[in-house]
């Protein structure tokens, strides 16, 4: 079974600085998707960024980028130029690319605080 | 931008009571899901639903749980006889296709007393 581990329960960063959130996963599959979701106090889970395992190039979305290391099964999220609105819980998630399942497997989350 | 909406935002019920959580997905969604998040713990998959039937369910989704989409718009999760351990945030989600992004609702906080 696949597992997702986020070893940092809490992280903090100053506004305008850069922070990296860690995520590792375990799978025997070769084709899958990885995601970072943001959950602000409003509770809604918002997709931040997505990576297909077959793509070597790291995904980027504006200030958000990932460092995807397939061999190491590592998928970290880098937030550049942090803003107060980035404060939230961040969840790393895995999804098989197989046809039998499309469920997301989540990590336990990292709470990010942003200080002015 | 269209959103997945969930009602109510908070529901309190007594142990043993039936509860129905409601979700209105975005109109062009075809795949529907329920996830739950016990306070302070990870988000867990409950069930996926496509073409008016369950396509996958987790071990959490036992006989006390059921889902349906009775009128082609609302997607509901019913818990027949709630237990204390059912207290959690329940999230509905939907997508248009299998590789399209998953859109989550704001969640319903269920408190079982």
Short mmCIF file of C-alpha atoms in Angstrom, two decimals:
data_model
loop_
_atom_site.label_atom_id
_atom_site.label_comp_id
_atom_site.label_asym_id
_atom_site.label_seq_id
_atom_site.Cartn_x
_atom_site.Cartn_y
_atom_site.Cartn_z
CA UNK A 1 0.00 0.00 0.00
CA UNK A 2 1.11 3.51 -0.71
CA UNK A 3 1.96 5.89 2.11
CA UNK A 4 2.72 9.60 2.29
CA UNK A 5 4.83 11.09 5.06
CA UNK A 6 5.16 14.72 6.04
CA UNK A 7 7.71 14.93 8.81
CA UNK A 8 7.25 18.61 9.62
CA UNK A 9 4.09 19.20 11.67
CA UNK A 10 4.75 22.95 11.71
CA UNK A 11 6.90 25.38 9.81
CA UNK A 12 7.23 29.14 9.95
CA UNK A 13 8.59 31.72 7.56
CA UNK A 14 8.88 35.48 7.42
CA UNK A 15 7.01 37.38 4.80
CA UNK A 16 8.97 37.62 1.51
CA UNK A 17 11.24 34.75 2.49
CA UNK A 18 11.37 31.24 1.01
CA UNK A 19 10.25 28.08 2.76
CA UNK A 20 10.39 24.41 1.76
CA UNK A 21 7.90 21.82 2.96
CA UNK A 22 8.99 18.18 2.85
CA UNK A 23 7.09 15.14 1.66
CA UNK A 24 8.19 11.58 1.09
CA UNK A 25 6.11 8.71 -0.18
CA UNK A 26 6.34 5.01 -0.61
CA UNK A 27 5.04 3.12 -3.62
CA UNK A 28 5.93 0.24 -5.86
CA UNK A 29 4.18 1.85 -8.82
CA UNK A 30 6.05 3.61 -11.59
CA UNK A 31 3.25 5.85 -12.80
CA UNK A 32 1.42 8.15 -10.42
CA UNK A 33 0.56 11.74 -9.60
CA UNK A 34 1.66 13.86 -6.68
CA UNK A 35 -0.11 16.92 -5.35
CA UNK A 36 0.19 19.68 -2.81
CA UNK A 37 -3.07 20.95 -1.37
CA UNK A 38 -3.53 24.03 0.78
CA UNK A 39 -6.17 24.16 3.51
CA UNK A 40 -6.63 27.69 4.87
CA UNK A 41 -8.80 28.42 7.93
CA UNK A 42 -11.78 28.55 5.57
CA UNK A 43 -11.29 24.74 5.45
CA UNK A 44 -11.57 24.26 1.69
CA UNK A 45 -8.84 22.10 0.18
CA UNK A 46 -7.25 24.03 -2.68
CA UNK A 47 -4.94 22.45 -5.22
CA UNK A 48 -1.59 24.24 -5.22
CA UNK A 49 0.45 22.18 -7.64
CA UNK A 50 0.51 18.81 -9.36
CA UNK A 51 3.30 16.62 -10.70
CA UNK A 52 3.06 13.66 -13.04
CA UNK A 53 5.64 11.01 -12.15
CA UNK A 54 6.59 10.40 -15.78
CA UNK A 55 7.65 14.03 -16.17
CA UNK A 56 11.22 14.77 -15.17
CA UNK A 57 10.69 18.51 -15.15
CA UNK A 58 9.62 19.94 -11.81
CA UNK A 59 6.20 21.60 -11.82
CA UNK A 60 5.92 25.31 -11.06
CA UNK A 61 2.94 27.57 -10.44
CA UNK A 62 3.96 31.19 -9.93
CA UNK A 63 5.62 31.35 -6.47
CA UNK A 64 5.14 27.61 -5.87
CA UNK A 65 7.52 24.99 -7.19
CA UNK A 66 8.34 21.41 -6.38
CA UNK A 67 11.52 19.39 -6.15
CA UNK A 68 10.49 15.95 -7.39
CA UNK A 69 13.08 13.26 -6.81
CA UNK A 70 11.55 10.05 -8.13
CA UNK A 71 14.35 7.71 -7.10
CA UNK A 72 14.36 9.10 -3.58
CA UNK A 73 10.54 9.23 -3.51
CA UNK A 74 10.66 12.80 -2.36
CA UNK A 75 8.33 15.64 -3.34
CA UNK A 76 9.03 18.92 -1.56
CA UNK A 77 7.17 22.19 -2.04
CA UNK A 78 9.03 25.48 -2.22
CA UNK A 79 7.15 28.70 -1.59
CA UNK A 80 9.04 31.78 -2.70
CA UNK A 81 8.33 35.34 -1.63
CA UNK A 82 5.99 34.08 1.12
CA UNK A 83 2.85 36.09 1.73
CA UNK A 84 0.59 36.31 4.77
CA UNK A 85 -2.11 34.60 2.74
CA UNK A 86 0.09 31.52 2.38
CA UNK A 87 -0.52 30.66 6.04
CA UNK A 88 -2.42 27.38 6.03
CA UNK A 89 -2.17 23.62 6.41
CA UNK A 90 -0.39 22.06 3.47
CA UNK A 91 -1.07 18.46 2.52
CA UNK A 92 0.99 16.31 0.22
CA UNK A 93 -1.04 13.68 -1.63
CA UNK A 94 -0.43 10.70 -3.89
CA UNK A 95 -2.65 9.21 -6.55
CA UNK A 96 -2.06 6.10 -8.58
CA UNK A 97 -2.27 6.50 -12.35
CA UNK A 98 -3.74 3.03 -12.63
CA UNK A 99 -7.30 2.44 -13.80
CA UNK A 100 -8.48 0.64 -10.69
CA UNK A 101 -8.29 3.55 -8.30
CA UNK A 102 -8.28 7.33 -8.32
CA UNK A 103 -8.34 7.99 -4.60
CA UNK A 104 -5.95 10.45 -3.04
CA UNK A 105 -3.68 9.31 -0.22
CA UNK A 106 -2.77 12.23 2.01
CA UNK A 107 0.04 12.94 4.40
CA UNK A 108 -0.62 14.28 7.87
CA UNK A 109 -0.04 17.88 6.84
CA UNK A 110 2.30 20.73 7.70
CA UNK A 111 0.98 23.88 9.32
CA UNK A 112 2.71 26.90 7.82
CA UNK A 113 2.82 30.17 9.74
CA UNK A 114 3.87 33.34 7.99
CA UNK A 115 5.18 36.19 10.12
CA UNK A 116 5.18 39.83 8.98
CA UNK B 1 -15.94 30.47 -10.57
CA UNK B 2 -18.31 27.56 -9.77
CA UNK B 3 -17.75 25.82 -6.44
CA UNK B 4 -18.60 22.58 -4.75
CA UNK B 5 -20.98 23.50 -1.94
CA UNK B 6 -21.68 21.50 1.18
CA UNK B 7 -24.48 21.83 3.69
CA UNK B 8 -24.67 22.18 6.59
CA UNK B 9 -21.32 23.65 7.58
CA UNK B 10 -21.67 22.17 11.06
CA UNK B 11 -23.98 19.42 12.28
CA UNK B 12 -24.35 18.15 15.80
CA UNK B 13 -26.10 14.84 16.34
CA UNK B 14 -26.57 12.31 19.10
CA UNK B 15 -24.95 8.91 18.99
CA UNK B 16 -27.17 6.40 17.22
CA UNK B 17 -28.95 8.99 15.09
CA UNK B 18 -28.96 9.04 11.32
CA UNK B 19 -27.31 11.95 9.60
CA UNK B 20 -27.26 13.06 5.96
CA UNK B 21 -24.52 15.29 4.64
CA UNK B 22 -25.26 17.10 1.41
CA UNK B 23 -23.08 18.24 -1.43
CA UNK B 24 -23.81 20.07 -4.66
CA UNK B 25 -20.97 19.41 -7.09
CA UNK B 26 -20.10 21.65 -10.01
CA UNK B 27 -22.56 20.93 -12.79
CA UNK B 28 -20.15 19.25 -15.23
CA UNK B 29 -18.59 16.98 -12.64
CA UNK B 30 -18.91 13.26 -13.37
CA UNK B 31 -16.81 11.71 -10.59
CA UNK B 32 -17.71 12.30 -6.95
CA UNK B 33 -15.96 11.56 -3.70
CA UNK B 34 -16.26 11.78 0.05
CA UNK B 35 -13.23 12.23 2.28
CA UNK B 36 -13.08 12.78 6.00
CA UNK B 37 -10.63 14.39 8.37
CA UNK B 38 -10.73 13.54 12.05
CA UNK B 39 -9.51 16.53 14.06
CA UNK B 40 -5.74 16.77 13.94
CA UNK B 41 -5.37 13.77 11.67
CA UNK B 42 -4.88 13.17 7.97
CA UNK B 43 -7.54 13.41 5.32
CA UNK B 44 -8.86 9.93 4.50
CA UNK B 45 -10.66 8.61 1.45
CA UNK B 46 -14.13 7.19 2.07
CA UNK B 47 -15.78 6.50 -1.27
CA UNK B 48 -15.82 7.35 -4.96
CA UNK B 49 -18.96 7.41 -7.10
CA UNK B 50 -19.34 7.39 -10.85
CA UNK B 51 -22.22 6.67 -13.20
CA UNK B 52 -24.61 6.31 -10.27
CA UNK B 53 -22.68 3.63 -8.50
CA UNK B 54 -19.85 3.25 -6.05
CA UNK B 55 -16.57 2.71 -7.90
CA UNK B 56 -14.33 2.33 -4.86
CA UNK B 57 -14.69 2.45 -1.09
CA UNK B 58 -12.30 2.29 1.83
CA UNK B 59 -12.46 -0.01 4.85
CA UNK B 60 -13.89 2.94 6.79
CA UNK B 61 -16.95 2.94 4.53
CA UNK B 62 -18.81 0.09 6.21
CA UNK B 63 -22.51 -0.83 6.18
CA UNK B 64 -23.35 2.24 8.26
CA UNK B 65 -22.42 4.50 5.34
CA UNK B 66 -24.21 5.00 2.05
CA UNK B 67 -24.07 7.48 -0.80
CA UNK B 68 -26.49 8.48 -3.47
CA UNK B 69 -27.17 11.09 -6.11
CA UNK B 70 -30.96 10.95 -6.19
CA UNK B 71 -31.78 13.90 -8.41
CA UNK B 72 -28.70 14.25 -10.59
CA UNK B 73 -27.43 17.25 -8.66
CA UNK B 74 -27.15 16.62 -4.92
CA UNK B 75 -24.62 14.02 -3.78
CA UNK B 76 -25.30 12.78 -0.27
CA UNK B 77 -23.50 10.80 2.38
CA UNK B 78 -25.69 9.06 4.92
CA UNK B 79 -24.50 7.62 8.19
CA UNK B 80 -27.24 5.33 9.52
CA UNK B 81 -26.34 5.14 13.20
CA UNK B 82 -23.65 7.59 14.16
CA UNK B 83 -20.87 6.71 16.57
CA UNK B 84 -18.66 9.04 18.59
CA UNK B 85 -15.74 8.19 16.31
CA UNK B 86 -17.65 9.48 13.28
CA UNK B 87 -16.99 13.01 14.55
CA UNK B 88 -14.89 14.57 11.81
CA UNK B 89 -14.82 17.05 8.97
CA UNK B 90 -16.39 15.50 5.89
CA UNK B 91 -15.33 16.80 2.49
CA UNK B 92 -17.14 16.28 -0.77
CA UNK B 93 -15.12 16.50 -3.98
CA UNK B 94 -15.73 16.20 -7.68
CA UNK B 95 -14.01 16.25 -11.01
CA UNK B 96 -14.99 16.31 -14.67
CA UNK B 97 -12.62 13.57 -15.84
CA UNK B 98 -10.19 11.12 -14.33
CA UNK B 99 -7.16 13.32 -14.93
CA UNK B 100 -8.82 16.67 -14.32
CA UNK B 101 -8.27 18.52 -11.04
CA UNK B 102 -10.25 17.51 -7.98
CA UNK B 103 -12.42 20.29 -6.54
CA UNK B 104 -13.23 20.11 -2.84
CA UNK B 105 -16.09 21.65 -0.96
CA UNK B 106 -15.70 23.60 2.28
CA UNK B 107 -16.56 20.59 4.38
CA UNK B 108 -19.20 19.71 6.96
CA UNK B 109 -18.05 19.42 10.54
CA UNK B 110 -19.95 16.54 12.14
CA UNK B 111 -20.00 16.37 15.91
CA UNK B 112 -21.47 13.24 17.49
CA UNK B 113 -22.31 13.57 21.18
#
